[in-house]
Every structure is written in C-alpha cells, then in structure tokens.
Short mmCIF file of N, CA and C in Angstrom, two decimals:
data_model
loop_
_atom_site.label_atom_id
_atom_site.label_comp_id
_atom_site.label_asym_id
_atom_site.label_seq_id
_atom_site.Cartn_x
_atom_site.Cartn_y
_atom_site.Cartn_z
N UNK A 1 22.09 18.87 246.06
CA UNK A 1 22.39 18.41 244.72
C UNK A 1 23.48 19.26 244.11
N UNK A 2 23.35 20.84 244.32
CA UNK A 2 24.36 21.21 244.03
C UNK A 2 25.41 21.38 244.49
N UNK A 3 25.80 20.98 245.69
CA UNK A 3 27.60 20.73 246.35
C UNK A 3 27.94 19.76 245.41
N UNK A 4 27.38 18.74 245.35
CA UNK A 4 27.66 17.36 244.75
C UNK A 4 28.31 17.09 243.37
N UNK A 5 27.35 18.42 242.76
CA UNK A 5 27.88 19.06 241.41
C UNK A 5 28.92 19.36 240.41
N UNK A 6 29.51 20.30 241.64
CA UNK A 6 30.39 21.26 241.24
C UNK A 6 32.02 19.91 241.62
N UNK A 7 32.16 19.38 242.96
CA UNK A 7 33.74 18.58 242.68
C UNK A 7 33.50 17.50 240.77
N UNK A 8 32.27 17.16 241.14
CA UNK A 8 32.29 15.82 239.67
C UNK A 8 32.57 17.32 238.40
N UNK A 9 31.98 18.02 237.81
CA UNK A 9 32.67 19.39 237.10
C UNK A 9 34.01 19.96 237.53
N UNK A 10 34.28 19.79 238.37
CA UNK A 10 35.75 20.34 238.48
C UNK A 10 36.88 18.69 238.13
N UNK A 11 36.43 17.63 238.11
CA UNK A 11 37.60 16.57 237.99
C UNK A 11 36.95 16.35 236.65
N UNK A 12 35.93 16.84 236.04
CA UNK A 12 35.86 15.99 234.37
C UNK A 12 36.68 16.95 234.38
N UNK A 13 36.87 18.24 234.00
CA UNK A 13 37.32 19.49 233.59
C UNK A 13 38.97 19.46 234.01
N UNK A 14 39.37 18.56 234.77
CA UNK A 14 40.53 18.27 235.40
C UNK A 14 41.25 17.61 234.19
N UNK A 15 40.05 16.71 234.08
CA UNK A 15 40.31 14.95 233.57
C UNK A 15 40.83 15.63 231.82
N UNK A 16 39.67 16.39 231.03
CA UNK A 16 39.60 16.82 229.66
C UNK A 16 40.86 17.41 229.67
N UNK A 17 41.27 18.74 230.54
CA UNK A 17 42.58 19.60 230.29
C UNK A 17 43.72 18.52 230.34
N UNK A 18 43.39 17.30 231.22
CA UNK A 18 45.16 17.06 231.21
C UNK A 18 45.34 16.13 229.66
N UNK A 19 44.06 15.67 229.56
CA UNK A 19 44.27 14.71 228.32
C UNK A 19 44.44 15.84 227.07
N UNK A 20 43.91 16.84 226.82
CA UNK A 20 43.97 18.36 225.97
C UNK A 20 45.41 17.90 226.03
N UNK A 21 46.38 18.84 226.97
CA UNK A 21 47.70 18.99 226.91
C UNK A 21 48.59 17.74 226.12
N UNK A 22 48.15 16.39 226.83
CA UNK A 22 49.08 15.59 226.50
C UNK A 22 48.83 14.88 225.10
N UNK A 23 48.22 15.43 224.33
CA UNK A 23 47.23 15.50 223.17
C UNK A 23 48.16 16.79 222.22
N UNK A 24 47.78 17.51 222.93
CA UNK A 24 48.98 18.59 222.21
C UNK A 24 50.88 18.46 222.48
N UNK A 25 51.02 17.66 223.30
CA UNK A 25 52.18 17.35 223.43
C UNK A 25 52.43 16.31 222.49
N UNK A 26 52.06 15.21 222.25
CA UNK A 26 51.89 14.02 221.58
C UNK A 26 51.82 14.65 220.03
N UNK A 27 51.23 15.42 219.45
CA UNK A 27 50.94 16.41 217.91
C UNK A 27 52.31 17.40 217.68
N UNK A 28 53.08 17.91 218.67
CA UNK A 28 53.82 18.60 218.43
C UNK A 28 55.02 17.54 218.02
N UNK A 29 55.43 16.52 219.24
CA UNK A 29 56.69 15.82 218.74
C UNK A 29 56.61 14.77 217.54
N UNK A 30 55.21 14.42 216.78
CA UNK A 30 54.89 14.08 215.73
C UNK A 30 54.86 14.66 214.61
N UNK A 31 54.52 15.93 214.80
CA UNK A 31 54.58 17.25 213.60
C UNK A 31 56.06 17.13 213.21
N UNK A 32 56.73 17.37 214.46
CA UNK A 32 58.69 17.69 214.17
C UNK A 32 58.69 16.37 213.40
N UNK A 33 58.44 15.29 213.62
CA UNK A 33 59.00 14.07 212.76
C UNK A 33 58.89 13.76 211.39
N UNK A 34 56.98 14.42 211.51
CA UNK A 34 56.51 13.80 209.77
C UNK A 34 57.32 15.07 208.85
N UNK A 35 57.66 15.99 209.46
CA UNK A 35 58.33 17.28 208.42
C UNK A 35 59.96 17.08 208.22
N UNK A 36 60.54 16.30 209.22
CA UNK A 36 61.95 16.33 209.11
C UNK A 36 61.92 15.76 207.45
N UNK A 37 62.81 16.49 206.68
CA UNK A 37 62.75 16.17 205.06
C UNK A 37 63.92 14.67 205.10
N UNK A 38 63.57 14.17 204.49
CA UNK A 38 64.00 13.06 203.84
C UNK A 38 64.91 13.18 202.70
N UNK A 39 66.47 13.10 202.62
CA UNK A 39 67.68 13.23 201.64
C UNK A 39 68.36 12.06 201.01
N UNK A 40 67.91 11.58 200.06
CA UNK A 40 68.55 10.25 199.38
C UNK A 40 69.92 10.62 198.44
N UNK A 41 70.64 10.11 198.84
CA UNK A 41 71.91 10.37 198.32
C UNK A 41 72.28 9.18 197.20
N UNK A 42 72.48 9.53 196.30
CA UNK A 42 72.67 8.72 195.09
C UNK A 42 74.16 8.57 194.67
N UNK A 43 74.66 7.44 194.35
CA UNK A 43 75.66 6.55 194.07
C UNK A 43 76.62 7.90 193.15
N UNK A 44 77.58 8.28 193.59
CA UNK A 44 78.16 9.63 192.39
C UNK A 44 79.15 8.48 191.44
N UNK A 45 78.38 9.40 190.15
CA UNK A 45 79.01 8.92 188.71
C UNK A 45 80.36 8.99 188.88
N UNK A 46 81.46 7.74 188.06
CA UNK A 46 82.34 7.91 188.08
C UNK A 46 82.34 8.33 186.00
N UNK A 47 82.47 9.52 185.70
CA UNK A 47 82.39 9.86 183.82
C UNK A 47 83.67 10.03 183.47
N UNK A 48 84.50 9.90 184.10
CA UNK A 48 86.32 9.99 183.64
C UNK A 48 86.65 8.90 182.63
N UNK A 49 86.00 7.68 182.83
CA UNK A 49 86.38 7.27 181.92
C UNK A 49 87.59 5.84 182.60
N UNK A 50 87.86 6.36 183.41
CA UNK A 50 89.23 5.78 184.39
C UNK A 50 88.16 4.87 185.02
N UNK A 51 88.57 3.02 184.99
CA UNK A 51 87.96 2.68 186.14
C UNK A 51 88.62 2.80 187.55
N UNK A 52 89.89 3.26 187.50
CA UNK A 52 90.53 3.36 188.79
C UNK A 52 90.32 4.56 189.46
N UNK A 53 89.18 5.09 189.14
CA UNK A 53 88.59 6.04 190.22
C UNK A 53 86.85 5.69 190.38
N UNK A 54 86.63 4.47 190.11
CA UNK A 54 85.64 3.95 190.56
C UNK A 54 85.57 3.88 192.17
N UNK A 55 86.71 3.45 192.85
CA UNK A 55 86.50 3.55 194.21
C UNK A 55 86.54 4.91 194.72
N UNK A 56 87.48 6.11 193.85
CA UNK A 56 87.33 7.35 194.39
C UNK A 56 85.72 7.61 194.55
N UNK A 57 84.80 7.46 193.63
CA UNK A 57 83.38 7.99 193.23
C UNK A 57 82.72 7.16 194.32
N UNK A 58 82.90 6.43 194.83
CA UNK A 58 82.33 5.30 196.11
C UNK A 58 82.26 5.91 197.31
N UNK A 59 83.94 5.68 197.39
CA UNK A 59 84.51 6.40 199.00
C UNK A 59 83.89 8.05 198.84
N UNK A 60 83.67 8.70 197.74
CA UNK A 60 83.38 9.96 197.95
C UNK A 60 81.76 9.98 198.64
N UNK A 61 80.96 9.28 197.55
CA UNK A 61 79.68 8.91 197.77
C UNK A 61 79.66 8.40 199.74
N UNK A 62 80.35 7.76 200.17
CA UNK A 62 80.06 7.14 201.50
C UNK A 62 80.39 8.28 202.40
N UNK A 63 81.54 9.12 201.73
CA UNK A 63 81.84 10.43 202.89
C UNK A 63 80.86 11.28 202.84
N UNK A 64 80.10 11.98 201.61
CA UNK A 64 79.27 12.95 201.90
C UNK A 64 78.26 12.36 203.12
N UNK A 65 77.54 11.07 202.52
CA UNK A 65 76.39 10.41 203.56
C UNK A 65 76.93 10.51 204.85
N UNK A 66 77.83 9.90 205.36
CA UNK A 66 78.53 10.30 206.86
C UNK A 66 78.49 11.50 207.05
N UNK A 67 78.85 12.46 206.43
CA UNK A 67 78.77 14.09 206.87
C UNK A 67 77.79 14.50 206.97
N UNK A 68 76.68 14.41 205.74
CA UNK A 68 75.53 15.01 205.97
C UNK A 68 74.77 14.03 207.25
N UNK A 69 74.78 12.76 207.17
CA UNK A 69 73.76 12.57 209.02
C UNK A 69 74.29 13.03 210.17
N UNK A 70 75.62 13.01 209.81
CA UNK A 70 76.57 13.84 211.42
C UNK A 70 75.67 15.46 211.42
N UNK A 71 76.27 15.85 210.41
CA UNK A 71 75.27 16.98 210.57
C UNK A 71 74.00 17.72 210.51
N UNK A 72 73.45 16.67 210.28
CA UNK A 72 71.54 17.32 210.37
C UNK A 72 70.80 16.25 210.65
N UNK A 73 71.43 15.45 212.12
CA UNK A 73 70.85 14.51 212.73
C UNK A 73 69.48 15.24 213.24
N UNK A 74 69.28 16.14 213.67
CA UNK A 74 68.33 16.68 214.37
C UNK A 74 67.45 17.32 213.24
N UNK A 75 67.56 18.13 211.99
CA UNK A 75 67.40 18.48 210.72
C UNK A 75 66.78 18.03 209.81
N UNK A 76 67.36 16.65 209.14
CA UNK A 76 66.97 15.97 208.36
C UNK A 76 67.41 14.11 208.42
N UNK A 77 66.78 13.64 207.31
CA UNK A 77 67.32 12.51 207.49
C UNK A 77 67.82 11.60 206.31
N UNK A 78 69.20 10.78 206.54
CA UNK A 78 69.82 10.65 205.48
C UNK A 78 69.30 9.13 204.73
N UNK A 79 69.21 9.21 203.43
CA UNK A 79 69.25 7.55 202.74
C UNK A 79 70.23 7.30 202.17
N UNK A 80 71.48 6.75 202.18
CA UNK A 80 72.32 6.67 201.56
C UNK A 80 72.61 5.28 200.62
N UNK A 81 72.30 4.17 201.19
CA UNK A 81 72.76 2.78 201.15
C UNK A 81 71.96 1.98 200.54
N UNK A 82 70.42 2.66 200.08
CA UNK A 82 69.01 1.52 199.50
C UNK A 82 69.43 1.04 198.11
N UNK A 83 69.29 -0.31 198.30
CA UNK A 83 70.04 -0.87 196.59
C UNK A 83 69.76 0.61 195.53
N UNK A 84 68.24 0.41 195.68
CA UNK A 84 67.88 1.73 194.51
C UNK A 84 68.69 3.08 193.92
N UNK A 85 69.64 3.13 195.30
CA UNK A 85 70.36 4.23 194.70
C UNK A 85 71.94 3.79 194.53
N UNK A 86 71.83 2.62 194.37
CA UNK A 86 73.26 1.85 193.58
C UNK A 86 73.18 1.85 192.24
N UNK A 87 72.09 2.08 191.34
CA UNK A 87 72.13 1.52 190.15
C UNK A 87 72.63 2.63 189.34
N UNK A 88 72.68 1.87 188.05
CA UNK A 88 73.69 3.03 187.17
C UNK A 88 73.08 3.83 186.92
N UNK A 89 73.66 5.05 186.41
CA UNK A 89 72.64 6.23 185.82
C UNK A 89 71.62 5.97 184.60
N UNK A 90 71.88 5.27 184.10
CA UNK A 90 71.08 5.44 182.96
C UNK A 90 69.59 4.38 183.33
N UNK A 91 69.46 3.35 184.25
CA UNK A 91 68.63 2.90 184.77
C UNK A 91 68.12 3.88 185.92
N UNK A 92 68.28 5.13 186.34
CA UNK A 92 67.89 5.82 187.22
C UNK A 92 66.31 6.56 187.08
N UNK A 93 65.05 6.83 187.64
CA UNK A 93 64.38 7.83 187.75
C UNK A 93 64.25 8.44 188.83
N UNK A 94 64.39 9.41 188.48
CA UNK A 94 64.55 10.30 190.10
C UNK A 94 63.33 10.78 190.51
N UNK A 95 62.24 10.74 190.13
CA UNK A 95 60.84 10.66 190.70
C UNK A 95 60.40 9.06 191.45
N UNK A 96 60.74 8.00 190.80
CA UNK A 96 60.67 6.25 191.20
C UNK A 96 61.68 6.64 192.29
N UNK A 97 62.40 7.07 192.19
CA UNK A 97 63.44 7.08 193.45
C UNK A 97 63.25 7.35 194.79
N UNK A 98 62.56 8.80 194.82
CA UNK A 98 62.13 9.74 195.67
C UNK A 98 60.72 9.30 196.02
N UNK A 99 59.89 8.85 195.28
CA UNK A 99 58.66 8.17 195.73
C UNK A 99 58.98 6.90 196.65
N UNK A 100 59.43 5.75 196.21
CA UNK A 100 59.92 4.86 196.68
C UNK A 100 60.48 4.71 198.23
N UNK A 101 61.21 6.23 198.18
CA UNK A 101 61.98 6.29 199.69
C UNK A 101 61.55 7.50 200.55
N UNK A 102 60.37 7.99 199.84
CA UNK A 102 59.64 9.47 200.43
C UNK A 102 60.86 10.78 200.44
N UNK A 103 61.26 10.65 199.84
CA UNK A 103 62.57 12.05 199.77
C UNK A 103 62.32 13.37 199.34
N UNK A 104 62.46 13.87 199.99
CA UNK A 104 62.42 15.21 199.57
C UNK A 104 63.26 16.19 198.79
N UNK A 105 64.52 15.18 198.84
CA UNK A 105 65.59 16.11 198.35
C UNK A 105 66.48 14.55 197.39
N UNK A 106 66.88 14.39 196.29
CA UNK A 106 68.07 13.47 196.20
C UNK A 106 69.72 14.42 195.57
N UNK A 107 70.25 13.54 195.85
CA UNK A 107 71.46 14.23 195.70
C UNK A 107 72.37 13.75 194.70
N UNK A 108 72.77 14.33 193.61
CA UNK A 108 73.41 13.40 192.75
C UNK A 108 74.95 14.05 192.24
N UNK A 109 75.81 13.24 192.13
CA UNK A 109 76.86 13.29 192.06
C UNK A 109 77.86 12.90 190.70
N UNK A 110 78.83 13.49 190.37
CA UNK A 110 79.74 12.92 189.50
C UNK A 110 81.29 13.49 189.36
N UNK A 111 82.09 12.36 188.84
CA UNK A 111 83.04 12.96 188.80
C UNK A 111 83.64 12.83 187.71
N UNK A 112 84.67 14.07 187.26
CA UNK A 112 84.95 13.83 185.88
C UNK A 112 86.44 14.80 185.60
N UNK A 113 86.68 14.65 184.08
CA UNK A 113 87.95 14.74 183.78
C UNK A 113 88.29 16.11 183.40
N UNK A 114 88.77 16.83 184.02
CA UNK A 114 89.04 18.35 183.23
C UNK A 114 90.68 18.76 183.63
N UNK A 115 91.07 18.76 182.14
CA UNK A 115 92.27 18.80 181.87
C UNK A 115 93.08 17.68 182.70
N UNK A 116 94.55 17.88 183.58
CA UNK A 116 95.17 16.84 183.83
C UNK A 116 94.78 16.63 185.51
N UNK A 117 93.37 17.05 185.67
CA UNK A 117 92.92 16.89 187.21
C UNK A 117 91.14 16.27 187.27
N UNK A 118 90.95 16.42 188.26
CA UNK A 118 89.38 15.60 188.15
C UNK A 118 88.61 16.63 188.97
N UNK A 119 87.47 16.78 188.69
CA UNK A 119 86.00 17.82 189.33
C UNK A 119 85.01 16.85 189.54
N UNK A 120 84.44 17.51 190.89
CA UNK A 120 83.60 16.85 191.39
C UNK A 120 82.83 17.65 191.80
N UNK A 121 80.98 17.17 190.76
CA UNK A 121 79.90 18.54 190.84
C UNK A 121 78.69 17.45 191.69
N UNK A 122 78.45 18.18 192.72
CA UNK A 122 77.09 17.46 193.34
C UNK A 122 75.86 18.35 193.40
N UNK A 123 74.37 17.93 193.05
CA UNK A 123 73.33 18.38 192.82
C UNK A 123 72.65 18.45 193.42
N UNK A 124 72.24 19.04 194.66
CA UNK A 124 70.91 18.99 195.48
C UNK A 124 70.06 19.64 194.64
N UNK A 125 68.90 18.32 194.80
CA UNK A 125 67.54 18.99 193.78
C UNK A 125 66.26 18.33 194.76
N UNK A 126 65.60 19.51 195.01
CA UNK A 126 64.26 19.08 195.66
C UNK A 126 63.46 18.20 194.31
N UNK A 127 62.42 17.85 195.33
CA UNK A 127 61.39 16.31 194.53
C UNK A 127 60.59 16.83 195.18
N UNK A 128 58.88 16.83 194.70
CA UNK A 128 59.07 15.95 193.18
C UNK A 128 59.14 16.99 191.89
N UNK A 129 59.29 18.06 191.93
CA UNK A 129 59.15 19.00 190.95
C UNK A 129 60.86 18.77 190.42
N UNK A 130 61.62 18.63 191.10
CA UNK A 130 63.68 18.45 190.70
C UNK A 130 64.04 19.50 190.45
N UNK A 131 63.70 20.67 191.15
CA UNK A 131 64.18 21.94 191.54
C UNK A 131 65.53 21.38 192.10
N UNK A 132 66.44 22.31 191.04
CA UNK A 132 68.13 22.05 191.33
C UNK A 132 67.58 23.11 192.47
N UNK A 133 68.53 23.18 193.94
CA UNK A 133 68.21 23.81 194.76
C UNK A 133 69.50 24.38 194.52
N UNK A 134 71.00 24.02 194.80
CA UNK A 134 72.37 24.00 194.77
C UNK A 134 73.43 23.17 194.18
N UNK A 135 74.45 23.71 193.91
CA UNK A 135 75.38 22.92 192.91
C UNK A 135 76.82 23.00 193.96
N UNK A 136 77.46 22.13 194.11
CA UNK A 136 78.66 21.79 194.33
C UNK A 136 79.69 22.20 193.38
N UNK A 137 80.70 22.61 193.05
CA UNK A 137 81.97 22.57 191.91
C UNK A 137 83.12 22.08 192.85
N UNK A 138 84.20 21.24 192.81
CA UNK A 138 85.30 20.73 193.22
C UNK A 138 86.12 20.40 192.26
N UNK A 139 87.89 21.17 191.96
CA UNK A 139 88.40 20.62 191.08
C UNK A 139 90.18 20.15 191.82
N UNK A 140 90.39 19.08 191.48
CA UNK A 140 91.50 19.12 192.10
C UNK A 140 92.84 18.19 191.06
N UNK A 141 94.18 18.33 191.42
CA UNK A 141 94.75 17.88 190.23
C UNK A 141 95.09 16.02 191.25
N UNK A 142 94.94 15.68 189.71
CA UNK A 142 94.90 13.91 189.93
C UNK A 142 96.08 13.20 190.91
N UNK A 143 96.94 13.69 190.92
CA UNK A 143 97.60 13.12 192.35
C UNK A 143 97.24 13.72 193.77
N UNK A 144 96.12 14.35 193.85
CA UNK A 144 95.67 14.60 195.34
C UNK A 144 94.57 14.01 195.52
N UNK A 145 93.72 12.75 194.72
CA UNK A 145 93.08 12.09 194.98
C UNK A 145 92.23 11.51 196.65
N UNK A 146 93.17 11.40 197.69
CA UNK A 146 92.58 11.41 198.41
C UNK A 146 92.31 12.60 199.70
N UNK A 147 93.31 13.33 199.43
CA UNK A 147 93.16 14.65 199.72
C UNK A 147 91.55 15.55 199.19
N UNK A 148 91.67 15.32 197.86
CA UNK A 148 90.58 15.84 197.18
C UNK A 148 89.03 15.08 197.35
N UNK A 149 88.80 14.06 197.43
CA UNK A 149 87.78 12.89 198.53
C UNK A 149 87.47 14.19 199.20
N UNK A 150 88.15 13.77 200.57
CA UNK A 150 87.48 14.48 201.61
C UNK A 150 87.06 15.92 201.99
N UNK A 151 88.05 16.64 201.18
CA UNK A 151 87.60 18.26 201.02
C UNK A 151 86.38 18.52 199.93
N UNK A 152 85.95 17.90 199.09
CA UNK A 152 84.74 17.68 198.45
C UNK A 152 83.53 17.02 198.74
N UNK A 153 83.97 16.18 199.78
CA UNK A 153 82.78 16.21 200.63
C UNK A 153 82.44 16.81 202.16
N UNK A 154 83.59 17.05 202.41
CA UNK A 154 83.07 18.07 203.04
C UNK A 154 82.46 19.67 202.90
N UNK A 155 83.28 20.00 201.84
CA UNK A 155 82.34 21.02 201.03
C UNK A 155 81.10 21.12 200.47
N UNK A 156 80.58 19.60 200.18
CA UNK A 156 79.31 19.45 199.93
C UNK A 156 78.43 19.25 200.96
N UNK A 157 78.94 18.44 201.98
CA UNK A 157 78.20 18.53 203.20
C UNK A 157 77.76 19.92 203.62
N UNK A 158 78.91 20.66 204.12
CA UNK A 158 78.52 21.76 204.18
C UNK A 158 77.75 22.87 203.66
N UNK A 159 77.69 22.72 202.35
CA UNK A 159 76.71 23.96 201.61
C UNK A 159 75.30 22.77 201.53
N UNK A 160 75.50 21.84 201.38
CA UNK A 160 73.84 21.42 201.38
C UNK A 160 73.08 21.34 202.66
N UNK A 161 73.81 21.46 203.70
CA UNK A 161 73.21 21.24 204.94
C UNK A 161 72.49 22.18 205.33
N UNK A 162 73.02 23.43 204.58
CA UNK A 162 72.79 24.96 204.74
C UNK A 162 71.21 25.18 204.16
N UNK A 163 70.96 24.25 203.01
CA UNK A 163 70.12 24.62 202.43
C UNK A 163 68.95 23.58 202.16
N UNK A 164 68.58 22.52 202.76
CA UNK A 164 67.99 21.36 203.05
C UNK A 164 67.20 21.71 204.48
N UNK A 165 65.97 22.25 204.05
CA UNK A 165 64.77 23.06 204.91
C UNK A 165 64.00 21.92 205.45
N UNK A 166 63.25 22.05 206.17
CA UNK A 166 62.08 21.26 206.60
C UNK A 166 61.02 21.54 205.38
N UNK A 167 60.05 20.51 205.53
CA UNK A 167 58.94 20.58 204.87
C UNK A 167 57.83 20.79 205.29
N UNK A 168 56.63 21.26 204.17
CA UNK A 168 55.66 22.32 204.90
C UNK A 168 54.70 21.19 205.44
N UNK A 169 54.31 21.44 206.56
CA UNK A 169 52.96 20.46 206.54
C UNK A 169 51.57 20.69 205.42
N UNK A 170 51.48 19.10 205.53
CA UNK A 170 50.38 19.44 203.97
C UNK A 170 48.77 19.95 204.79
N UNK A 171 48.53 20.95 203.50
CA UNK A 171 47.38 22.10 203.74
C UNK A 171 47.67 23.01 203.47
N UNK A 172 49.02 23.49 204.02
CA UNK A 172 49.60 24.83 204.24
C UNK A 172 50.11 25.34 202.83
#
C-alpha cells in the first residue's frame, strides 16, 4: 500500500507546484497591467483670443499625445482622442473626466498671449485629489509658430514622462 502511495503524492505535488507557478506567473503580468497609470490628455485652450491659432492649440494638443505614447508605451497609457476631452473648458470636470476614463493623471493645456509672442503652460495633475504634480512654461515670439508647436511639446513630453509613476496597488 505504501509503494503505491508515495508516486500518486509525488504527481499531485507535481500537479499543485506547476499550477502554483503558472498562477503566480499569470498575477504578476496582470499586476504590471492593472497599475500601468492611465494619462488623459485634454484638448489645450486656445485664450489668445486669436482664432488663427486655434489649429496651433490642436496640432499642439495631437503632438504632445504622440510623444507621450511613443514614450511610455511600456510606462503608462495614453487617452488622447475621447470626445470627452474635446469639450470646451468651461463644460469641463476633471473628476467626470478621470472617472469616466479611469485616469490617473489628466493633462491640461493652454495657450496664450504675452506681450508680442505666445506661451504655452501644460498641467500634469494627478486624480482624483488634482494634485498639480508639474507645470510646463513655453514662450516663444509669434512668427515661430510652428517651430514653437513642436519644441513645446516636446518639452512637455519630456518632463511629464519623467514624472508620471505607476500606481499603488489598492490595500497598500
């Protein structure tokens, strides 16, 4: 009875460890996913006043989103494009926002008139508390318009990418 025993105890014990492992394999590449933070990028204000930098405030808005998923594909993940974050500012809540699209972070943008050039300030603010995390400043004079686009978002890409953490698993 007991030879008989011990192989059926050695293949449950086989059987439990391999399902254990692939159990803990299966929890780890799920953990990395549910924490990757979630970044909704919101439509940047055009406040100049000018509608002919309505498309600047667009094309700017579409370059940061391209930069930031190029760069924290593995990191984080980008929302750029959900009607919700087309609408104007003053119809905006940035808690309805961030609930809506699970975000952890939204990003808000504007651009505006100082002296005979235009600045462009972007806001990373964690949710749901809207802890400004980091601020953008960009100022550039009005005929470098599209020059000034892309070095402002790439400057924003860059310092927010820096600072757009994972999130804690809940408990912790």
């Amino acid at each position: 009875m007991r030879s008989s025993t011990l192989p059926v105890a050695a293949a449950l014990f086989l059987l439990v460890s391999m399902a254990g492992l692939g159990l803990l394999r299966h929890l780890r590449r799920t953990r990395a996913v549910l924490h990757s933070p979630i970044v909704a990028i919101l439509r940047f204000d055009n406040e100049t006043g000018d509608p002919s930098l309505d498309r600047f405030s667009d094309t700017l808005t579409d370059d940061v989103i391209t930069r930031l998923a190029a760069s924290g594909a593995e990191k984080y993940k980008i929302i750029g494009n959900s009607e919700v974050l087309r609408v104007p500012r003053e119809q905006r809540n940035l808690t309805d926002i961030a609930t809506a699209l699970h975000a952890n972070y939204v990003i808000l943008g504007q651009v505006q008139t100082v002296g005979s050039g235009t600045r462009v300030l972007a806001h990373l603010i964690r949710m749901p508390d809207q802890t400004h995390v980091w601020v953008v400043r960009r100022e550039s004079a009005r005929s470098d318009v599209r020059d000034a686009e892309s070095a402002a978002a790439a400057a924003i890409a860059e310092e927010f990418s820096l600072r757009i953490v994972p999130t804690q698993p809940s408990g912790s």
